[in-house]
Amino acid sequence: LSQIWLALRVVRECKLAPLVNVIFMGMGEPVNNLPQVEAAVKLLTDPDAFNFSPRTVVVSTVGPSPASIVAAAARLPCKLAWSVHAADNDLRKLLVPTTAHTVEELRDAFVAGLAMRPNKLSTLLVECTMLSGVNDSPAHADALARLLQPFGRSVLVNLIPYNENGLGIDGELFKAPEMDAVYKFQRAIWAHGLLCTVRATRGDDARSACGQLATSTARETLAHESASA
């Protein structure tokens, strides 16, 4: 909440465009800290506090378990996002090592949870980080679309091109995808009648894009330790 308060102050003082969207993502698994996340979301959407629209606050989760998904759907007055990354269970286990349930089990929990929600919060955002040669083929897109068919029109797929972060894994396992591959993936999702967007990458020229800030600090720490050795 302090980050949001400071951001709103900067927006006001610098006369920037209004801050509209807030997403809980990349800061630990929110659903594993549900009471605190619930309290924060309620303050963010309280008209007498931060007064964000519930439709513009999003909690992103990998879905630790079906029960945790249903609990989040019941308790959080905001939209939900599923960081799925792959529809194949073996591949998703590689990308999300904490996975303990099949994607089908998690999907069915989201379907059940969304059915309990008001219409304005019944759409699921599905996030897929695109990795070159790993999960960015049309076949991967077809598998994802088939997985999501039970949602009907109540799902939006958001493709997130991977930002290379300068650590040793780059070029060995994970590389940024070619944008042509990302757009082919998007068109394959469209062909199944599902909505699909591509997240615009911002800040990568200054290594401040998603996934780069923390690793920049890590590189500096490693360099300092090596120099001191």
mmCIF file of C-alpha atoms in Angstrom:
data_model
loop_
_atom_site.group_PDB
_atom_site.id
_atom_site.type_symbol
_atom_site.label_atom_id
_atom_site.label_comp_id
_atom_site.label_asym_id
_atom_site.label_seq_id
_atom_site.Cartn_x
_atom_site.Cartn_y
_atom_site.Cartn_z
ATOM 1 C CA LEU A 1 0.000 0.000 0.000
ATOM 2 C CA SER A 2 2.891 2.389 0.680
ATOM 3 C CA GLN A 3 4.069 1.922 -2.923
ATOM 4 C CA ILE A 4 0.650 2.918 -4.215
ATOM 5 C CA TRP A 5 0.490 5.915 -1.868
ATOM 6 C CA LEU A 6 3.907 7.129 -3.062
ATOM 7 C CA ALA A 7 3.023 6.519 -6.704
ATOM 8 C CA LEU A 8 -0.169 8.540 -6.353
ATOM 9 C CA ARG A 9 1.793 11.380 -4.771
ATOM 10 C CA VAL A 10 4.311 11.391 -7.642
ATOM 11 C CA VAL A 11 1.470 11.373 -10.170
ATOM 12 C CA ARG A 12 -0.144 14.325 -8.444
ATOM 13 C CA GLU A 13 3.038 16.361 -7.953
ATOM 14 C CA CYS A 14 4.417 15.721 -11.434
ATOM 15 C CA LYS A 15 1.041 16.090 -13.142
ATOM 16 C CA LEU A 16 1.294 12.655 -14.738
ATOM 17 C CA ALA A 17 -1.521 10.578 -16.197
ATOM 18 C CA PRO A 18 -3.796 9.107 -13.495
ATOM 19 C CA LEU A 19 -2.811 5.795 -11.934
ATOM 20 C CA VAL A 20 -5.585 3.387 -12.868
ATOM 21 C CA ASN A 21 -4.378 -0.232 -12.745
ATOM 22 C CA VAL A 22 -2.837 -2.150 -9.842
ATOM 23 C CA ILE A 23 -1.625 -5.750 -10.047
ATOM 24 C CA PHE A 24 -0.239 -8.045 -7.360
ATOM 25 C CA MET A 25 2.438 -9.955 -9.274
ATOM 26 C CA GLY A 26 6.060 -11.059 -8.911
ATOM 27 C CA MET A 27 6.208 -10.440 -5.153
ATOM 28 C CA GLY A 28 5.571 -13.888 -3.722
ATOM 29 C CA GLU A 29 2.429 -15.972 -4.090
ATOM 30 C CA PRO A 30 -0.509 -13.745 -3.007
ATOM 31 C CA VAL A 31 -2.913 -16.614 -2.373
ATOM 32 C CA ASN A 32 -0.500 -18.060 0.204
ATOM 33 C CA ASN A 33 -0.879 -14.796 2.132
ATOM 34 C CA LEU A 34 -4.590 -14.407 1.599
ATOM 35 C CA PRO A 35 -5.652 -12.553 4.804
ATOM 36 C CA GLN A 36 -3.125 -9.758 4.239
ATOM 37 C CA VAL A 37 -3.799 -9.549 0.503
ATOM 38 C CA GLU A 38 -7.536 -9.434 1.182
ATOM 39 C CA ALA A 39 -7.051 -6.540 3.604
ATOM 40 C CA ALA A 40 -4.898 -4.651 1.106
ATOM 41 C CA VAL A 41 -7.356 -5.168 -1.766
ATOM 42 C CA LYS A 42 -10.256 -3.995 0.368
ATOM 43 C CA LEU A 43 -8.401 -0.771 1.165
ATOM 44 C CA LEU A 44 -7.435 -0.244 -2.473
ATOM 45 C CA THR A 45 -11.068 -0.557 -3.556
ATOM 46 C CA ASP A 46 -12.627 1.281 -0.597
ATOM 47 C CA PRO A 47 -14.249 4.573 -1.748
ATOM 48 C CA ASP A 48 -13.076 6.164 1.502
ATOM 49 C CA ALA A 49 -9.479 4.987 1.017
ATOM 50 C CA PHE A 50 -7.706 4.546 -2.348
ATOM 51 C CA ASN A 51 -10.948 4.264 -4.326
ATOM 52 C CA PHE A 52 -9.677 2.086 -7.193
ATOM 53 C CA SER A 53 -12.310 0.287 -9.224
ATOM 54 C CA PRO A 54 -12.427 -3.449 -8.368
ATOM 55 C CA ARG A 55 -12.177 -4.074 -12.113
ATOM 56 C CA THR A 56 -8.746 -2.395 -12.287
ATOM 57 C CA VAL A 57 -7.145 -4.203 -9.339
ATOM 58 C CA VAL A 58 -5.805 -7.665 -10.203
ATOM 59 C CA VAL A 59 -4.301 -10.413 -8.064
ATOM 60 C CA SER A 60 -2.119 -12.783 -10.086
ATOM 61 C CA THR A 61 -1.612 -16.342 -8.847
ATOM 62 C CA VAL A 62 -0.024 -19.544 -10.109
ATOM 63 C CA GLY A 63 -2.849 -21.383 -8.346
ATOM 64 C CA PRO A 64 -1.149 -23.317 -5.526
ATOM 65 C CA SER A 65 -4.195 -25.570 -5.101
ATOM 66 C CA PRO A 66 -7.832 -25.790 -6.185
ATOM 67 C CA ALA A 67 -8.954 -24.914 -2.662
ATOM 68 C CA SER A 68 -6.802 -21.775 -2.547
ATOM 69 C CA ILE A 69 -8.177 -20.637 -5.896
ATOM 70 C CA VAL A 70 -11.786 -20.999 -4.753
ATOM 71 C CA ALA A 71 -10.961 -19.173 -1.507
ATOM 72 C CA ALA A 72 -9.360 -16.286 -3.406
ATOM 73 C CA ALA A 73 -12.355 -16.043 -5.728
ATOM 74 C CA ALA A 74 -14.697 -15.903 -2.742
ATOM 75 C CA ARG A 75 -12.750 -13.377 -0.666
ATOM 76 C CA LEU A 76 -10.980 -10.924 -2.974
ATOM 77 C CA PRO A 77 -13.074 -7.981 -4.275
ATOM 78 C CA CYS A 78 -10.990 -7.603 -7.441
ATOM 79 C CA LYS A 79 -10.152 -9.430 -10.634
ATOM 80 C CA LEU A 80 -8.029 -12.577 -10.708
ATOM 81 C CA ALA A 81 -5.233 -13.609 -13.050
ATOM 82 C CA TRP A 82 -3.804 -17.092 -13.560
ATOM 83 C CA SER A 83 -0.089 -17.357 -14.350
ATOM 84 C CA VAL A 84 -0.366 -20.559 -16.357
ATOM 85 C CA HIS A 85 2.561 -20.271 -18.868
ATOM 86 C CA ALA A 86 1.858 -23.675 -20.448
ATOM 87 C CA ALA A 87 -1.076 -26.039 -20.916
ATOM 88 C CA ASP A 88 1.101 -29.159 -20.891
ATOM 89 C CA ASN A 89 1.533 -30.432 -17.334
ATOM 90 C CA ASP A 90 5.146 -31.571 -17.740
ATOM 91 C CA LEU A 91 6.184 -28.273 -19.303
ATOM 92 C CA ARG A 92 4.326 -26.246 -16.685
ATOM 93 C CA LYS A 93 6.095 -28.216 -13.948
ATOM 94 C CA LEU A 94 9.393 -27.120 -15.500
ATOM 95 C CA LEU A 95 8.301 -23.483 -15.678
ATOM 96 C CA VAL A 96 6.453 -23.439 -12.330
ATOM 97 C CA PRO A 97 8.363 -25.915 -10.106
ATOM 98 C CA THR A 98 5.966 -25.414 -7.182
ATOM 99 C CA THR A 99 3.128 -26.918 -9.224
ATOM 100 C CA ALA A 100 1.368 -29.667 -7.263
ATOM 101 C CA HIS A 101 -1.839 -30.029 -9.314
ATOM 102 C CA THR A 102 -2.678 -30.526 -12.961
ATOM 103 C CA VAL A 103 -3.704 -27.558 -15.066
ATOM 104 C CA GLU A 104 -7.091 -29.215 -15.540
ATOM 105 C CA GLU A 105 -7.672 -29.358 -11.773
ATOM 106 C CA LEU A 106 -6.651 -25.714 -11.381
ATOM 107 C CA ARG A 107 -8.762 -24.628 -14.360
ATOM 108 C CA ASP A 108 -11.837 -26.322 -12.960
ATOM 109 C CA ALA A 109 -11.282 -24.528 -9.642
ATOM 110 C CA PHE A 110 -11.151 -21.176 -11.444
ATOM 111 C CA VAL A 111 -14.343 -22.035 -13.336
ATOM 112 C CA ALA A 112 -16.086 -22.868 -10.063
ATOM 113 C CA GLY A 113 -14.719 -19.795 -8.300
ATOM 114 C CA LEU A 114 -15.663 -17.380 -11.062
ATOM 115 C CA ALA A 115 -19.207 -18.759 -11.108
ATOM 116 C CA MET A 116 -19.662 -17.392 -7.565
ATOM 117 C CA ARG A 117 -18.543 -13.865 -8.434
ATOM 118 C CA PRO A 118 -20.496 -10.812 -9.606
ATOM 119 C CA ASN A 119 -20.521 -10.355 -13.377
ATOM 120 C CA LYS A 120 -18.083 -7.428 -13.302
ATOM 121 C CA LEU A 121 -15.451 -9.662 -11.651
ATOM 122 C CA SER A 122 -16.203 -12.931 -13.439
ATOM 123 C CA THR A 123 -13.591 -12.578 -16.202
ATOM 124 C CA LEU A 124 -10.245 -14.348 -15.741
ATOM 125 C CA LEU A 125 -6.962 -12.942 -17.032
ATOM 126 C CA VAL A 126 -4.645 -15.765 -18.135
ATOM 127 C CA GLU A 127 -0.952 -14.893 -18.296
ATOM 128 C CA CYS A 128 1.617 -16.696 -20.385
ATOM 129 C CA THR A 129 5.282 -15.651 -20.359
ATOM 130 C CA MET A 130 6.595 -16.348 -23.845
ATOM 131 C CA LEU A 131 9.952 -18.156 -24.039
ATOM 132 C CA SER A 132 11.714 -18.736 -27.324
ATOM 133 C CA GLY A 133 11.525 -22.375 -28.400
ATOM 134 C CA VAL A 134 9.947 -23.416 -25.097
ATOM 135 C CA ASN A 135 6.246 -22.485 -25.126
ATOM 136 C CA ASP A 136 5.786 -20.108 -28.074
ATOM 137 C CA SER A 137 4.688 -22.377 -30.926
ATOM 138 C CA PRO A 138 1.225 -22.501 -32.552
ATOM 139 C CA ALA A 139 0.872 -26.018 -31.105
ATOM 140 C CA HIS A 140 1.344 -24.585 -27.609
ATOM 141 C CA ALA A 141 -1.275 -21.960 -28.425
ATOM 142 C CA ASP A 142 -3.763 -24.592 -29.574
ATOM 143 C CA ALA A 143 -3.220 -26.589 -26.382
ATOM 144 C CA LEU A 144 -3.759 -23.476 -24.254
ATOM 145 C CA ALA A 145 -6.928 -22.562 -26.121
ATOM 146 C CA ARG A 146 -8.333 -26.067 -25.636
ATOM 147 C CA LEU A 147 -7.549 -25.885 -21.918
ATOM 148 C CA LEU A 148 -9.441 -22.589 -21.643
ATOM 149 C CA GLN A 149 -12.535 -23.557 -23.638
ATOM 150 C CA PRO A 150 -14.678 -24.185 -20.495
ATOM 151 C CA PHE A 151 -14.423 -20.461 -19.676
ATOM 152 C CA GLY A 152 -16.175 -19.498 -22.892
ATOM 153 C CA ARG A 153 -15.877 -15.729 -23.409
ATOM 154 C CA SER A 154 -15.017 -15.062 -19.762
ATOM 155 C CA VAL A 155 -11.269 -15.250 -20.286
ATOM 156 C CA LEU A 156 -8.578 -12.939 -21.665
ATOM 157 C CA VAL A 157 -5.158 -14.355 -22.562
ATOM 158 C CA ASN A 158 -2.263 -11.958 -22.019
ATOM 159 C CA LEU A 159 1.042 -12.892 -23.686
ATOM 160 C CA ILE A 160 4.135 -11.550 -21.907
ATOM 161 C CA PRO A 161 7.364 -11.667 -23.965
ATOM 162 C CA TYR A 162 10.226 -12.746 -21.712
ATOM 163 C CA ASN A 163 12.717 -10.022 -20.810
ATOM 164 C CA GLU A 164 16.272 -11.345 -20.764
ATOM 165 C CA ASN A 165 17.823 -10.401 -17.445
ATOM 166 C CA GLY A 166 21.560 -10.903 -17.892
ATOM 167 C CA LEU A 167 21.955 -13.875 -15.574
ATOM 168 C CA GLY A 168 23.567 -17.160 -16.545
ATOM 169 C CA ILE A 169 20.357 -18.830 -17.596
ATOM 170 C CA ASP A 170 19.915 -16.478 -20.551
ATOM 171 C CA GLY A 171 20.730 -18.213 -23.812
ATOM 172 C CA GLU A 172 20.917 -21.609 -22.120
ATOM 173 C CA LEU A 173 17.287 -22.303 -21.254
ATOM 174 C CA PHE A 174 15.284 -19.105 -21.580
ATOM 175 C CA LYS A 175 15.514 -16.526 -24.340
ATOM 176 C CA ALA A 176 13.241 -13.709 -25.430
ATOM 177 C CA PRO A 177 10.909 -14.846 -28.220
ATOM 178 C CA GLU A 178 10.811 -13.468 -31.728
ATOM 179 C CA MET A 179 7.820 -11.140 -31.924
ATOM 180 C CA ASP A 180 6.691 -12.894 -35.110
ATOM 181 C CA ALA A 181 6.293 -16.063 -33.028
ATOM 182 C CA VAL A 182 4.351 -14.168 -30.370
ATOM 183 C CA TYR A 183 1.935 -12.746 -32.935
ATOM 184 C CA LYS A 184 1.467 -16.180 -34.564
ATOM 185 C CA PHE A 185 0.627 -17.505 -31.086
ATOM 186 C CA GLN A 186 -1.858 -14.685 -30.638
ATOM 187 C CA ARG A 187 -3.526 -15.410 -33.977
ATOM 188 C CA ALA A 188 -3.798 -19.103 -33.060
ATOM 189 C CA ILE A 189 -5.608 -18.143 -29.837
ATOM 190 C CA TRP A 190 -7.896 -15.817 -31.803
ATOM 191 C CA ALA A 191 -8.727 -18.684 -34.170
ATOM 192 C CA HIS A 192 -10.310 -20.497 -31.222
ATOM 193 C CA GLY A 193 -12.580 -17.517 -30.527
ATOM 194 C CA LEU A 194 -10.708 -16.308 -27.451
ATOM 195 C CA LEU A 195 -9.511 -12.796 -26.694
ATOM 196 C CA CYS A 196 -5.734 -12.426 -26.617
ATOM 197 C CA THR A 197 -3.439 -9.432 -26.101
ATOM 198 C CA VAL A 198 0.340 -8.954 -26.121
ATOM 199 C CA ARG A 199 1.844 -6.981 -23.250
ATOM 200 C CA ALA A 200 3.902 -4.032 -24.461
ATOM 201 C CA THR A 201 7.461 -4.163 -23.118
ATOM 202 C CA ARG A 202 8.541 -0.952 -21.430
ATOM 203 C CA GLY A 203 11.793 -0.055 -19.711
ATOM 204 C CA ASP A 204 13.954 -2.820 -21.185
ATOM 205 C CA ASP A 205 16.357 -0.260 -22.672
ATOM 206 C CA ALA A 206 17.195 0.786 -19.089
ATOM 207 C CA ARG A 207 16.955 -2.790 -17.726
ATOM 208 C CA SER A 208 13.901 -1.795 -15.726
ATOM 209 C CA ALA A 209 11.334 -4.003 -17.451
ATOM 210 C CA CYS A 210 9.456 -6.844 -15.757
ATOM 211 C CA GLY A 211 11.915 -9.372 -14.315
ATOM 212 C CA GLN A 212 15.007 -7.191 -14.754
ATOM 213 C CA LEU A 213 15.190 -4.947 -11.681
ATOM 214 C CA ALA A 214 15.933 -7.622 -9.091
ATOM 215 C CA THR A 215 18.437 -9.416 -11.308
ATOM 216 C CA SER A 216 20.279 -6.174 -11.964
ATOM 217 C CA THR A 217 20.844 -5.894 -8.213
ATOM 218 C CA ALA A 218 21.866 -9.549 -8.088
ATOM 219 C CA ARG A 219 24.498 -9.007 -10.793
ATOM 220 C CA GLU A 220 25.940 -6.032 -8.943
ATOM 221 C CA THR A 221 26.120 -8.060 -5.714
ATOM 222 C CA LEU A 222 27.878 -10.953 -7.448
ATOM 223 C CA ALA A 223 30.344 -8.582 -9.104
ATOM 224 C CA HIS A 224 31.126 -6.938 -5.778
ATOM 225 C CA GLU A 225 31.627 -10.295 -4.042
ATOM 226 C CA SER A 226 33.930 -11.501 -6.834
ATOM 227 C CA ALA A 227 36.005 -8.339 -6.644
ATOM 228 C CA SER A 228 36.314 -8.691 -2.870
ATOM 229 C CA ALA A 229 37.342 -12.347 -2.980
#
